JSON list of C-alpha atoms in Angstrom, two decimals:
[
{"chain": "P", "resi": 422, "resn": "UNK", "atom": "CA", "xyz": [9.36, -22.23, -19.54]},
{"chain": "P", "resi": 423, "resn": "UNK", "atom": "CA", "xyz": [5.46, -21.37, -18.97]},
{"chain": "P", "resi": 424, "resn": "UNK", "atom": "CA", "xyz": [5.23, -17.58, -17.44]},
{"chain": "P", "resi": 425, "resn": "UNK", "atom": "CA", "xyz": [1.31, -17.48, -16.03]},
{"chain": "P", "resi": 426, "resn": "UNK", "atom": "CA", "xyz": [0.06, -13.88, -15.40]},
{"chain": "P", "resi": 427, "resn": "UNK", "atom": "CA", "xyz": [-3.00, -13.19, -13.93]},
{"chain": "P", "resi": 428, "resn": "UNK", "atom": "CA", "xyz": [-5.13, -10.62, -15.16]},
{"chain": "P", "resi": 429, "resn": "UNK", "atom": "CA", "xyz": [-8.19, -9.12, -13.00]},
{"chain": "P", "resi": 430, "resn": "UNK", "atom": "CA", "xyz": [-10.42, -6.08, -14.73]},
{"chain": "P", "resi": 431, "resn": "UNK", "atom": "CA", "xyz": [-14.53, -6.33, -14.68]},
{"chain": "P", "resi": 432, "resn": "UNK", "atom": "CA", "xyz": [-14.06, -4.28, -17.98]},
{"chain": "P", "resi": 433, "resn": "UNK", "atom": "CA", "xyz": [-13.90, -6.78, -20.30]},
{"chain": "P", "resi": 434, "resn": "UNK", "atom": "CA", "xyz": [-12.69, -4.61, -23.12]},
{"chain": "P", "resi": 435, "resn": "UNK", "atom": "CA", "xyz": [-9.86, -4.32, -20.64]},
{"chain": "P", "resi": 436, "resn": "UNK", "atom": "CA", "xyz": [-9.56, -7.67, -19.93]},
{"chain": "P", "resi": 437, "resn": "UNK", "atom": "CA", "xyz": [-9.53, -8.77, -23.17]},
{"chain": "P", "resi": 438, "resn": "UNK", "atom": "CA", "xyz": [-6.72, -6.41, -24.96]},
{"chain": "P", "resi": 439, "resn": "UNK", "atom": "CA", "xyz": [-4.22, -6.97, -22.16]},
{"chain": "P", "resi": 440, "resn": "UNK", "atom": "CA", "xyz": [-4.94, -10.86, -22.55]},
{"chain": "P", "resi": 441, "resn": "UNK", "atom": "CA", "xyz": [-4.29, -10.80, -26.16]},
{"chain": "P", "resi": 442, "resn": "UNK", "atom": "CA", "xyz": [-1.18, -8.66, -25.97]},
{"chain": "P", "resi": 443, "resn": "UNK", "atom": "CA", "xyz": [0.29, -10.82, -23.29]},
{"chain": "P", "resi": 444, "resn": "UNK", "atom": "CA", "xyz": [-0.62, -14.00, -25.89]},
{"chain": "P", "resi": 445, "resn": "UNK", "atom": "CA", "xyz": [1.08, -12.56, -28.32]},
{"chain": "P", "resi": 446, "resn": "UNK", "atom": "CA", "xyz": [4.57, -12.51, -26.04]},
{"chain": "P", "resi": 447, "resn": "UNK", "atom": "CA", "xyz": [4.00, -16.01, -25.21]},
{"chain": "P", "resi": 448, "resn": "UNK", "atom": "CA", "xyz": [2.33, -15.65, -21.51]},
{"chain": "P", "resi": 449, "resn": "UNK", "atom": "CA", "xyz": [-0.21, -17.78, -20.25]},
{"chain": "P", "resi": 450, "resn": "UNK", "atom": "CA", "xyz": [-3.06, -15.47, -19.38]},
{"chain": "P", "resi": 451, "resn": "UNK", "atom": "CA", "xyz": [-5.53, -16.30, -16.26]},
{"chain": "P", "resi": 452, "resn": "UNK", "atom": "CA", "xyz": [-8.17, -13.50, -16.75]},
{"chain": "P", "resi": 453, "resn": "UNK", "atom": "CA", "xyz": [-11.10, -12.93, -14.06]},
{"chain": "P", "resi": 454, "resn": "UNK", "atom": "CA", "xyz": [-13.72, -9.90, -13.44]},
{"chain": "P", "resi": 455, "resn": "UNK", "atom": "CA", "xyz": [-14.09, -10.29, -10.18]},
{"chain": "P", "resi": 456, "resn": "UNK", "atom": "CA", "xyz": [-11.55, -10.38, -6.81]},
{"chain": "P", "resi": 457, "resn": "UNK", "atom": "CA", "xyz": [-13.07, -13.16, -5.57]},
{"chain": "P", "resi": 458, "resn": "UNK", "atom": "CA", "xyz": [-12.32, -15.33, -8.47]},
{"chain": "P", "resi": 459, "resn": "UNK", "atom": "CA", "xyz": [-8.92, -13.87, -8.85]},
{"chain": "P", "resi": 460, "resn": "UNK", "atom": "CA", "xyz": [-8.32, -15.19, -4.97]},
{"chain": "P", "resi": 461, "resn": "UNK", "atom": "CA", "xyz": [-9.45, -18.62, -6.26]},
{"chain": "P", "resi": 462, "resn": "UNK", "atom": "CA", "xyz": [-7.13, -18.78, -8.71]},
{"chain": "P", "resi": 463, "resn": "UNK", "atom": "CA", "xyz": [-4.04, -17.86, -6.75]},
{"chain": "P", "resi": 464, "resn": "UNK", "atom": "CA", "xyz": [-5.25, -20.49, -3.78]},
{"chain": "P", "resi": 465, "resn": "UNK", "atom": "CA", "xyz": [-4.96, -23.57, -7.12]},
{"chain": "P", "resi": 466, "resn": "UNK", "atom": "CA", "xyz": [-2.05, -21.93, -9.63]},
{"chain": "P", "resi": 467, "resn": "UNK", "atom": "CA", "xyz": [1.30, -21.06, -9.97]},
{"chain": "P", "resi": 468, "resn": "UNK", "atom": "CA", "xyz": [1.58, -17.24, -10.65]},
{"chain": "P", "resi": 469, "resn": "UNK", "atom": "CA", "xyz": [4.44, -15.57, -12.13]},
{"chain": "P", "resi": 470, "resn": "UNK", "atom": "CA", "xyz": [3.09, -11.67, -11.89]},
{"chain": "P", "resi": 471, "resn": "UNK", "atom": "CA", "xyz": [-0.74, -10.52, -11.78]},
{"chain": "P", "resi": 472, "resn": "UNK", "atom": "CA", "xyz": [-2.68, -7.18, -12.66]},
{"chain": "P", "resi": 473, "resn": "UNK", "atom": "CA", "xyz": [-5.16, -6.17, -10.50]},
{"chain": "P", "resi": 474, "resn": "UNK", "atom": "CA", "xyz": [-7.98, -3.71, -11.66]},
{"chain": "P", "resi": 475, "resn": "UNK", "atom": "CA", "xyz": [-8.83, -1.32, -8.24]},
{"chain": "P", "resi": 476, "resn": "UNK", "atom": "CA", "xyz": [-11.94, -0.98, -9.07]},
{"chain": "P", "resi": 477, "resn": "UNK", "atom": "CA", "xyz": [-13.72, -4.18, -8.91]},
{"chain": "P", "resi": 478, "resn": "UNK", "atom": "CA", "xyz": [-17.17, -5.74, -8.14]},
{"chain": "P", "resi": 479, "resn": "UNK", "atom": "CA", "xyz": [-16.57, -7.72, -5.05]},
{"chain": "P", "resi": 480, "resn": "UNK", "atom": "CA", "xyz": [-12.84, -7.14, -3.56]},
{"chain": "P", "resi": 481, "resn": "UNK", "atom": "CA", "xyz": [-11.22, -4.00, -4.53]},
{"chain": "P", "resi": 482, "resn": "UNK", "atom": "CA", "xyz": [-7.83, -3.88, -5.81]},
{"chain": "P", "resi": 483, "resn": "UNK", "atom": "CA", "xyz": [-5.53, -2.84, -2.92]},
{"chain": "P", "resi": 484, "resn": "UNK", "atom": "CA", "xyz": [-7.90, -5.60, -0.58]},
{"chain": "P", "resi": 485, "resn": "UNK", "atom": "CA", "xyz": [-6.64, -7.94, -3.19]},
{"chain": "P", "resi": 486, "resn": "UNK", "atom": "CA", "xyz": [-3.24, -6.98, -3.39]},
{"chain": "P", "resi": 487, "resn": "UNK", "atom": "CA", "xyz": [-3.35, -7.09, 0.34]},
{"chain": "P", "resi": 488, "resn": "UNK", "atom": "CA", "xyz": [-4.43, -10.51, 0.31]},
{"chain": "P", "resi": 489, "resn": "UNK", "atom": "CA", "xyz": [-2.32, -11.72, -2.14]},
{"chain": "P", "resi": 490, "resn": "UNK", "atom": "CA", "xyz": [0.89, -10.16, -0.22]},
{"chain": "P", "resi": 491, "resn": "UNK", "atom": "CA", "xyz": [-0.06, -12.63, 2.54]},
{"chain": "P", "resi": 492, "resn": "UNK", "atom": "CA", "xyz": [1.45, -15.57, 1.07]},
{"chain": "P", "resi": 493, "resn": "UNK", "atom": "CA", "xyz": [2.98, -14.53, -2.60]},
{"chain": "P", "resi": 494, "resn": "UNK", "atom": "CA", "xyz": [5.79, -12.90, -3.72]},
{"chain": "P", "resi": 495, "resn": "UNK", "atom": "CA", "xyz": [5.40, -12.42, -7.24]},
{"chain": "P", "resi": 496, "resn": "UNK", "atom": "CA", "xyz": [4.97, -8.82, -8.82]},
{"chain": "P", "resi": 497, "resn": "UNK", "atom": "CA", "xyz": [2.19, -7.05, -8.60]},
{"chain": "P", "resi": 498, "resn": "UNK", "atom": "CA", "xyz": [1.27, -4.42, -11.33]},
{"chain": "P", "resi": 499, "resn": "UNK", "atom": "CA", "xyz": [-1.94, -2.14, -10.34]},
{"chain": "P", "resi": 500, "resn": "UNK", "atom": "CA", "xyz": [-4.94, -0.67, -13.12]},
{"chain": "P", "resi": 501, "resn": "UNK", "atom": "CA", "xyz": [-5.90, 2.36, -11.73]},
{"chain": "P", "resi": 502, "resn": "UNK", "atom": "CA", "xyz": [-8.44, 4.96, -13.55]},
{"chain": "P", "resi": 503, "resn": "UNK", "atom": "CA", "xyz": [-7.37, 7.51, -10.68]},
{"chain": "P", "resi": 504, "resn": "UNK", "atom": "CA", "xyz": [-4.44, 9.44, -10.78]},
{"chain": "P", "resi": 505, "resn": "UNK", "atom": "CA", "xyz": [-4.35, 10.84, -7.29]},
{"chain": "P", "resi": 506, "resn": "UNK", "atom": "CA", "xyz": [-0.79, 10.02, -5.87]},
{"chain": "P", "resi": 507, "resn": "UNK", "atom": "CA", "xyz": [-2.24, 8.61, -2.32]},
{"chain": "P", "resi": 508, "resn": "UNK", "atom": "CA", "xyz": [-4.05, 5.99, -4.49]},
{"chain": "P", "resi": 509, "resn": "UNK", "atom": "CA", "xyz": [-0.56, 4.82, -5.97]},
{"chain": "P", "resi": 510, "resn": "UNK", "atom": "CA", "xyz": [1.31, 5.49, -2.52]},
{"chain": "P", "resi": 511, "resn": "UNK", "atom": "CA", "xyz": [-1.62, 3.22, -1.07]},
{"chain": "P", "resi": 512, "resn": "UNK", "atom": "CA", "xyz": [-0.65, 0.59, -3.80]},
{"chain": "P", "resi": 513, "resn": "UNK", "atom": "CA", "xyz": [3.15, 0.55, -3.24]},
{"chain": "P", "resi": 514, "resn": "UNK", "atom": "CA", "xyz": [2.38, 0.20, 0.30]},
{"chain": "P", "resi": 515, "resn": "UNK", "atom": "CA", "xyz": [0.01, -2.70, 0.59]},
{"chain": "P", "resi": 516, "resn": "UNK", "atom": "CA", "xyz": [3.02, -4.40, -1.82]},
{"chain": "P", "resi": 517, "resn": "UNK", "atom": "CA", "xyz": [1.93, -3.44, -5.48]},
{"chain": "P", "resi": 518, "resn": "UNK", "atom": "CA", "xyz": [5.50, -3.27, -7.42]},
{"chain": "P", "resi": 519, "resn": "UNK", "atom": "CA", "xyz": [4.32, -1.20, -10.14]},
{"chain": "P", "resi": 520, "resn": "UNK", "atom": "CA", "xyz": [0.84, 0.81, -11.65]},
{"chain": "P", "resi": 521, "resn": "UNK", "atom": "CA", "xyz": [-0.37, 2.18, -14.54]},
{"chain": "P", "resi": 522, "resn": "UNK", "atom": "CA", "xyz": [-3.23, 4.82, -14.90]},
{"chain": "P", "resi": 523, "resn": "UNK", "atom": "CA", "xyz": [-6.27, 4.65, -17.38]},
{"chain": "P", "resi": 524, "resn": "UNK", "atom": "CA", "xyz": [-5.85, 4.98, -20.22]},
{"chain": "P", "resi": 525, "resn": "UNK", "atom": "CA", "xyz": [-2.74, 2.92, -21.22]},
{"chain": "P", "resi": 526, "resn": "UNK", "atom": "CA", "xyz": [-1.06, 1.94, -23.91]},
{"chain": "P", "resi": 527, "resn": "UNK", "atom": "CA", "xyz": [-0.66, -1.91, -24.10]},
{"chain": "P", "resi": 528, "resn": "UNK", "atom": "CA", "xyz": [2.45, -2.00, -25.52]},
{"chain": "P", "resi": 529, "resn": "UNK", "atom": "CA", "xyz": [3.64, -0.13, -22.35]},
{"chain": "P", "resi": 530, "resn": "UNK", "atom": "CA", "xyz": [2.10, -2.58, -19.98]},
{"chain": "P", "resi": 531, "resn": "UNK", "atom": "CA", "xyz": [4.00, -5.50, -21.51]},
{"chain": "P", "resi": 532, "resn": "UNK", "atom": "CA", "xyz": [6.96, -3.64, -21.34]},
{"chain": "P", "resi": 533, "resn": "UNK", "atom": "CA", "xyz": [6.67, -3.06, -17.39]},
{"chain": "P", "resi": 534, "resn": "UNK", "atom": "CA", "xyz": [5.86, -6.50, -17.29]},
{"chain": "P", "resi": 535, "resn": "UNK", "atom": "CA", "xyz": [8.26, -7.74, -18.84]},
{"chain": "P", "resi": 536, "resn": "UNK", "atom": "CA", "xyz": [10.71, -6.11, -16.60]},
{"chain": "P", "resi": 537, "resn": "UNK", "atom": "CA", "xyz": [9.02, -7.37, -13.51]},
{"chain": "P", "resi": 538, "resn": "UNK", "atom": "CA", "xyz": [9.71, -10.41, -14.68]},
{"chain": "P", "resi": 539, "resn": "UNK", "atom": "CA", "xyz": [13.31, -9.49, -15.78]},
{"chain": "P", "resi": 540, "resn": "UNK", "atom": "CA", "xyz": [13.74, -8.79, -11.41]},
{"chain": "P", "resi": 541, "resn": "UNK", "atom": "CA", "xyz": [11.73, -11.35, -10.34]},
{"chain": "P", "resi": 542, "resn": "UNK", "atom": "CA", "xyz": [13.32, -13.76, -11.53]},
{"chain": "P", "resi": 543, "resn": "UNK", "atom": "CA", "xyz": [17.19, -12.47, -10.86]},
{"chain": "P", "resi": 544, "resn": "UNK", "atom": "CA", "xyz": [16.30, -12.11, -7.02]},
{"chain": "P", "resi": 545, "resn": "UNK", "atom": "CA", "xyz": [14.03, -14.69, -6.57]},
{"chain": "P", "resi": 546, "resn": "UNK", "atom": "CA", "xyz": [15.62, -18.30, -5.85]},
{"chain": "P", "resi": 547, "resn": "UNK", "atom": "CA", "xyz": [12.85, -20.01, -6.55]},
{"chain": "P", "resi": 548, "resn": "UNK", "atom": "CA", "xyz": [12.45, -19.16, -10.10]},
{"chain": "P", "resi": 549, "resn": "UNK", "atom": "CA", "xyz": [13.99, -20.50, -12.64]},
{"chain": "P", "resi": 550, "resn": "UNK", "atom": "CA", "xyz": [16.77, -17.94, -13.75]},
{"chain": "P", "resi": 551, "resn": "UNK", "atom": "CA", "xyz": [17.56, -17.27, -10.19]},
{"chain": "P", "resi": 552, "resn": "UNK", "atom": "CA", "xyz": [21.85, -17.34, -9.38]},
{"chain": "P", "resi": 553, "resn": "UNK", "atom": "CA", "xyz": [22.70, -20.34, -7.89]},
{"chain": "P", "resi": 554, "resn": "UNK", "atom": "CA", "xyz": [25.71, -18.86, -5.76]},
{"chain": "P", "resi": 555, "resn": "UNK", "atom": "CA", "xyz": [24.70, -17.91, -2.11]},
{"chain": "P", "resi": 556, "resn": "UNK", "atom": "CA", "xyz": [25.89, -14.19, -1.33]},
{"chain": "P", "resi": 557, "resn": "UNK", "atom": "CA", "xyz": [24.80, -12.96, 2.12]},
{"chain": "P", "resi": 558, "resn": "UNK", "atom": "CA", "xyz": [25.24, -9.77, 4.01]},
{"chain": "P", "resi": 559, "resn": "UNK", "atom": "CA", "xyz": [25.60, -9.58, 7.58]},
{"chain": "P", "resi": 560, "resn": "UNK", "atom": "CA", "xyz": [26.33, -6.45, 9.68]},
{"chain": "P", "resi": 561, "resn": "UNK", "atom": "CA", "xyz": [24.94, -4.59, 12.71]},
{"chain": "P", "resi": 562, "resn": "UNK", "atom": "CA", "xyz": [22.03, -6.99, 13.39]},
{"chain": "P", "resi": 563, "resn": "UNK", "atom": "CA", "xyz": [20.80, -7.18, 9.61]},
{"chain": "P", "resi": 564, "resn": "UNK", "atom": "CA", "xyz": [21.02, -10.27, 7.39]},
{"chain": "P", "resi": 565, "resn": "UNK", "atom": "CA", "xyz": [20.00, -10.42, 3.84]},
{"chain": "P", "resi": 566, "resn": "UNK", "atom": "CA", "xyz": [20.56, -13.63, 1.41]},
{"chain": "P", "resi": 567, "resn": "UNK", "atom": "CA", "xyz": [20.17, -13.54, -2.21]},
{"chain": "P", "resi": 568, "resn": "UNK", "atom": "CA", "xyz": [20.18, -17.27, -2.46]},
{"chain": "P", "resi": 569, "resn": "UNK", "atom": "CA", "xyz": [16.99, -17.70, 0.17]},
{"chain": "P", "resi": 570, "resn": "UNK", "atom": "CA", "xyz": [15.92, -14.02, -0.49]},
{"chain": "P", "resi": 571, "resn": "UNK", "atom": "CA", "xyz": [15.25, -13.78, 3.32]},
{"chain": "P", "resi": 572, "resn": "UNK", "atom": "CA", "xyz": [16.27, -11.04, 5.16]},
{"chain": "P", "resi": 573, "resn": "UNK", "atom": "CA", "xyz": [16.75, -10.93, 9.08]},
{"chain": "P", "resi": 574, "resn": "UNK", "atom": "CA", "xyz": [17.14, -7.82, 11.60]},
{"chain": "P", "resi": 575, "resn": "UNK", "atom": "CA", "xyz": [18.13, -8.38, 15.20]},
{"chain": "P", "resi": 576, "resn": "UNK", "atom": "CA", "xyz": [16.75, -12.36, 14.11]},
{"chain": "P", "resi": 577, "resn": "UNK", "atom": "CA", "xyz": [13.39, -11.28, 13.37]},
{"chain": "P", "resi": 578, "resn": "UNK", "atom": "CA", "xyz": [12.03, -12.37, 9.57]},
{"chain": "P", "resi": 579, "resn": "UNK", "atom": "CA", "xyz": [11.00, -9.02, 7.52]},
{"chain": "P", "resi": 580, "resn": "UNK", "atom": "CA", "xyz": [8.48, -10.05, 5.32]},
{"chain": "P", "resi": 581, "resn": "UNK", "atom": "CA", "xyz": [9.80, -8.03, 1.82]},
{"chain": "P", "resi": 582, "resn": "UNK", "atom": "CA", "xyz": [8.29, -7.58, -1.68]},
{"chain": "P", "resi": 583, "resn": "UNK", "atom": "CA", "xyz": [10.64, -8.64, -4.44]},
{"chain": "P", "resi": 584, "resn": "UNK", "atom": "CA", "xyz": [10.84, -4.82, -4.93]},
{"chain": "P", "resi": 585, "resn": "UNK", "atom": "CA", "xyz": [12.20, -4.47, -1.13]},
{"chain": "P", "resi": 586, "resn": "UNK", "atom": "CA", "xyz": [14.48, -6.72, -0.94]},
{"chain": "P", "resi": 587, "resn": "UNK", "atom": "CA", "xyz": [16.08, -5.74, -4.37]},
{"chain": "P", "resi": 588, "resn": "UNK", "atom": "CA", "xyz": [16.54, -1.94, -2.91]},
{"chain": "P", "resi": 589, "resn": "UNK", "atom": "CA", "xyz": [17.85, -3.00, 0.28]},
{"chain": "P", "resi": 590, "resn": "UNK", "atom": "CA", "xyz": [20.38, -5.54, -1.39]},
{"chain": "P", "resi": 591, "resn": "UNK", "atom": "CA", "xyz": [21.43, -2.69, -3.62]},
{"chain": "P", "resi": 592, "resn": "UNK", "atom": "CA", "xyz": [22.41, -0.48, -1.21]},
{"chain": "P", "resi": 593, "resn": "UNK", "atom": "CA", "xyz": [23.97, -3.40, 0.60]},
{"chain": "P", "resi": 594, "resn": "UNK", "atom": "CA", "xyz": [26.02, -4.03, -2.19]},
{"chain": "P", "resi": 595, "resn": "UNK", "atom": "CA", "xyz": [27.07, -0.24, -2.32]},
{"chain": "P", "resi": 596, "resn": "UNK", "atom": "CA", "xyz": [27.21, -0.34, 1.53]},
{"chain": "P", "resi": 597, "resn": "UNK", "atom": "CA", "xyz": [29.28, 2.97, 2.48]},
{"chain": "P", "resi": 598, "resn": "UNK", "atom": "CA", "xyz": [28.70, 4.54, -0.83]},
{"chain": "P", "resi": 599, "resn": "UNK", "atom": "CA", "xyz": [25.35, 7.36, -1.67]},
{"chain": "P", "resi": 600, "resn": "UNK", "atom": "CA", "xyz": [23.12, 5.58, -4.17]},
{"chain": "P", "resi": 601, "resn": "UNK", "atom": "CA", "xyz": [21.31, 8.56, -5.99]},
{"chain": "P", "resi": 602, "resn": "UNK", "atom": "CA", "xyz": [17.25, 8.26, -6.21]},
{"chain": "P", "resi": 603, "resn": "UNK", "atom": "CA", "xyz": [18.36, 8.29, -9.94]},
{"chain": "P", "resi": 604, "resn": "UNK", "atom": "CA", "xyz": [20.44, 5.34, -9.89]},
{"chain": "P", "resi": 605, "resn": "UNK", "atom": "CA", "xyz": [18.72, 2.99, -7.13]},
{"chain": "P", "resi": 606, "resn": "UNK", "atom": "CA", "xyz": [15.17, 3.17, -9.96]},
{"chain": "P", "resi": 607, "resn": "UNK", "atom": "CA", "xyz": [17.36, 2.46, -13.17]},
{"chain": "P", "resi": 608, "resn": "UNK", "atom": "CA", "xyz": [19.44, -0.05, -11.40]},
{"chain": "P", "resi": 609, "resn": "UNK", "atom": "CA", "xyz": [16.11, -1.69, -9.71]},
{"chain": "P", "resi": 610, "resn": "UNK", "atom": "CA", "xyz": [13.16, -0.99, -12.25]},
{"chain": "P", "resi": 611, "resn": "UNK", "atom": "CA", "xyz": [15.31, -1.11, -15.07]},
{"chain": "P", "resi": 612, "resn": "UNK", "atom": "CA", "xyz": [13.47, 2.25, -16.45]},
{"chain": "P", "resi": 613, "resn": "UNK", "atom": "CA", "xyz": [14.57, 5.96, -17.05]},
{"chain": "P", "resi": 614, "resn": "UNK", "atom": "CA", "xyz": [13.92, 8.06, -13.92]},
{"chain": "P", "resi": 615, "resn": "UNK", "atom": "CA", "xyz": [12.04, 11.45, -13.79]},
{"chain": "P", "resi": 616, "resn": "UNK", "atom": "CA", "xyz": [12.93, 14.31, -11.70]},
{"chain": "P", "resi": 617, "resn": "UNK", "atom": "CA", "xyz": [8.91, 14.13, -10.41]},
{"chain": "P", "resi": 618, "resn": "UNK", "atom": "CA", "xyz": [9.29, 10.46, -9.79]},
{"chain": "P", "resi": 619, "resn": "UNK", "atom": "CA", "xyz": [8.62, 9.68, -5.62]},
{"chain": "P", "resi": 620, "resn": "UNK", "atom": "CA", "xyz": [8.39, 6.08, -6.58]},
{"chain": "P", "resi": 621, "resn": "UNK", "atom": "CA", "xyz": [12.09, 5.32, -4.67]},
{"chain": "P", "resi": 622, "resn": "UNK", "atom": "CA", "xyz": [10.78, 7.89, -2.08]},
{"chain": "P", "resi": 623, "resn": "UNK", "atom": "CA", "xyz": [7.41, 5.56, -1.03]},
{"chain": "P", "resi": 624, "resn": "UNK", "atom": "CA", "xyz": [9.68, 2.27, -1.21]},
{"chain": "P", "resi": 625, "resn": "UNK", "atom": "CA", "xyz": [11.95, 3.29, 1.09]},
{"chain": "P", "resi": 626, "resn": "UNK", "atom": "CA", "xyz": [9.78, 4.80, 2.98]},
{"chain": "P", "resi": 627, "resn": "UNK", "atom": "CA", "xyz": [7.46, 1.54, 3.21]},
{"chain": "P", "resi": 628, "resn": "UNK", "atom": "CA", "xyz": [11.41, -0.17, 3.67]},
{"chain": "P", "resi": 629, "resn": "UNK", "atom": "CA", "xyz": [12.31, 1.57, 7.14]},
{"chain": "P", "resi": 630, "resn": "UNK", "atom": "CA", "xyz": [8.86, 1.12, 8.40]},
{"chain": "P", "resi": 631, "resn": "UNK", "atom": "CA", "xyz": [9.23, -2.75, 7.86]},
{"chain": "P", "resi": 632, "resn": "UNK", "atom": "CA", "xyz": [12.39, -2.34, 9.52]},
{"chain": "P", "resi": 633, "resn": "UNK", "atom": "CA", "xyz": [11.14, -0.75, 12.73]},
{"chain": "P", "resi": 634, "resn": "UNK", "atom": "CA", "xyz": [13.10, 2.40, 11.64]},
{"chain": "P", "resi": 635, "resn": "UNK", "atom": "CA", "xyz": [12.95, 5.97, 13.02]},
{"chain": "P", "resi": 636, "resn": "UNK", "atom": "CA", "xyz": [12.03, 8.01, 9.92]},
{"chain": "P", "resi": 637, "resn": "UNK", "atom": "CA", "xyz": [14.02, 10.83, 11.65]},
{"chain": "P", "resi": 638, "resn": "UNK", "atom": "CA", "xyz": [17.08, 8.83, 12.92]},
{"chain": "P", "resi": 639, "resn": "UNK", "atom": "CA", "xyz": [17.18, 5.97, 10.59]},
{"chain": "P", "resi": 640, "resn": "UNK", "atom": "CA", "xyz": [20.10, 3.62, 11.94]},
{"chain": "P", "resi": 641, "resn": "UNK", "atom": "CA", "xyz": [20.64, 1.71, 8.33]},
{"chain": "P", "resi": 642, "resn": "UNK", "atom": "CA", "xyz": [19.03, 3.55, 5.86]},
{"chain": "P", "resi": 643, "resn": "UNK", "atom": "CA", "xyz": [19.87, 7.46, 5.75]},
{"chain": "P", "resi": 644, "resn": "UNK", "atom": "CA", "xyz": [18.82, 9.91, 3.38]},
{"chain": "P", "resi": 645, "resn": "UNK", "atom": "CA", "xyz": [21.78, 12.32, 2.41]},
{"chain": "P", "resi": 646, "resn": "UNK", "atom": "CA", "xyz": [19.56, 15.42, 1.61]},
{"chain": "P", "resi": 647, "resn": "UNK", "atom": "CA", "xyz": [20.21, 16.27, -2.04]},
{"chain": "P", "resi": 648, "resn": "UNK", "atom": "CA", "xyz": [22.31, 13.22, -2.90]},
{"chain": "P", "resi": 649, "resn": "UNK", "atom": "CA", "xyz": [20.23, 9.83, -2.08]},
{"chain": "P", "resi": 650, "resn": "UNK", "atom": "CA", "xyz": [20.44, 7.23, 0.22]},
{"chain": "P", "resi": 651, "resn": "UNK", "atom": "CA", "xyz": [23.03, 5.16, 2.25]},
{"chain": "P", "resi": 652, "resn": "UNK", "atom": "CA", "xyz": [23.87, 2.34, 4.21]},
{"chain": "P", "resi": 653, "resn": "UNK", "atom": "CA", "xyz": [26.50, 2.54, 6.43]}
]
């Protein structure tokens, strides 16, 4: 089965070592320098996952992750050169599902890829690995489907990032039970997790605010200070 990744730098030094690492694993590669013909090629082609330079000519990144987030589902992995953490809290937010800072190591990047892809297709149902058993959960007003991978509250369509909806069926699953910040970023990114690691931190907290949530008196998704986070 064809995986096609798109792949936006205007460094073409860039451009060209991720494209010929991701060759080399068998990905079809759509590379552009410029936002603008990145947005082309998203409006004609089936994506899988795309990587999206911030810095570009035209459209910065986070416009075109913005954009993108409008209408597409697949993961979104950000280039940054700046390693401030608003700039990766702004990615997260607009819907990026992962980042890397300049300079990276390429073997890293197709590792992070490849598990985005590893998630993306378990969750979503219309890829091709995706579980063909329904399972739904439906409780106090909230619905989430694994089959459809919609999720309703109080009837009203949140509009989640592959990322989103694979926390909040997590601790759906565990409903009741604390899920550790530890365990909710192995069990979702599929990575080791750091102590200094706010990644679960800025999903969740981009999670309640989809969900209309009081950050202070969160009706589904509570923090348990020093433990993690629940759903009751």
């Amino acid at each position: 089965m064809q995986t096609d990744i798109l792949v936006v730098d205007d460094e073409a030094a860039i451009a060209d070592l991720v494209e010929v690492y991701l060759r080399n694993e068998g990905f079809t590669v759509h590379k552009f320098y410029t936002g603008q013909e990145a947005l082309d090629c998203v409006a004609r082609t089936h994506l899988d996952l795309a990587i999206l330079d911030v810095m570009l000519p035209d459209i910065d990144g986070f416009t075109l992750c913005r954009r993108i987030r409008e209408q597409h589902l697949f993961p979104i992995l950000m280039l940054t050169a700046k390693v401030e953490d608003m700039d990766k809290i702004t990615g997260l937010t607009l819907g990026a599902d992962d980042y890397l800072t300049k300079p990276f190591n390429p073997l890293e990047l197709v590792a992070r890829v490849k598990t985005q892809l590893r998630r993306y297709l378990r969750y979503n149902p219309a890829a091709p690995a995706a579980e063909e058993a329904p399972e739904e959960y439906d409780f106090r007003g909230l619905q989430i489907c694994r089959d459809t991978h919609k999720c309703l509250l109080f009837g009203e369509e949140l509009s989640l990032t592959p990322l989103e909806f694979s926390i909040l069926w997590y601790l759906c699953q565990r409903r009741g039970k604390v899920v550790s910040s530890e365990e909710l970023f192995e069990a979702v990114w599929g990575e080791r997790y750091f102590d200094s690691n706010n990644t679960v931190m800025s999903h969740i907290a981009r999670l309640r605010e989809k969900m209309h949530e009081n950050s202070r008196k969160p009706k589904f998704i509570k923090t348990v200070w020093g433990v993690g986070y629940t759903i009751e």
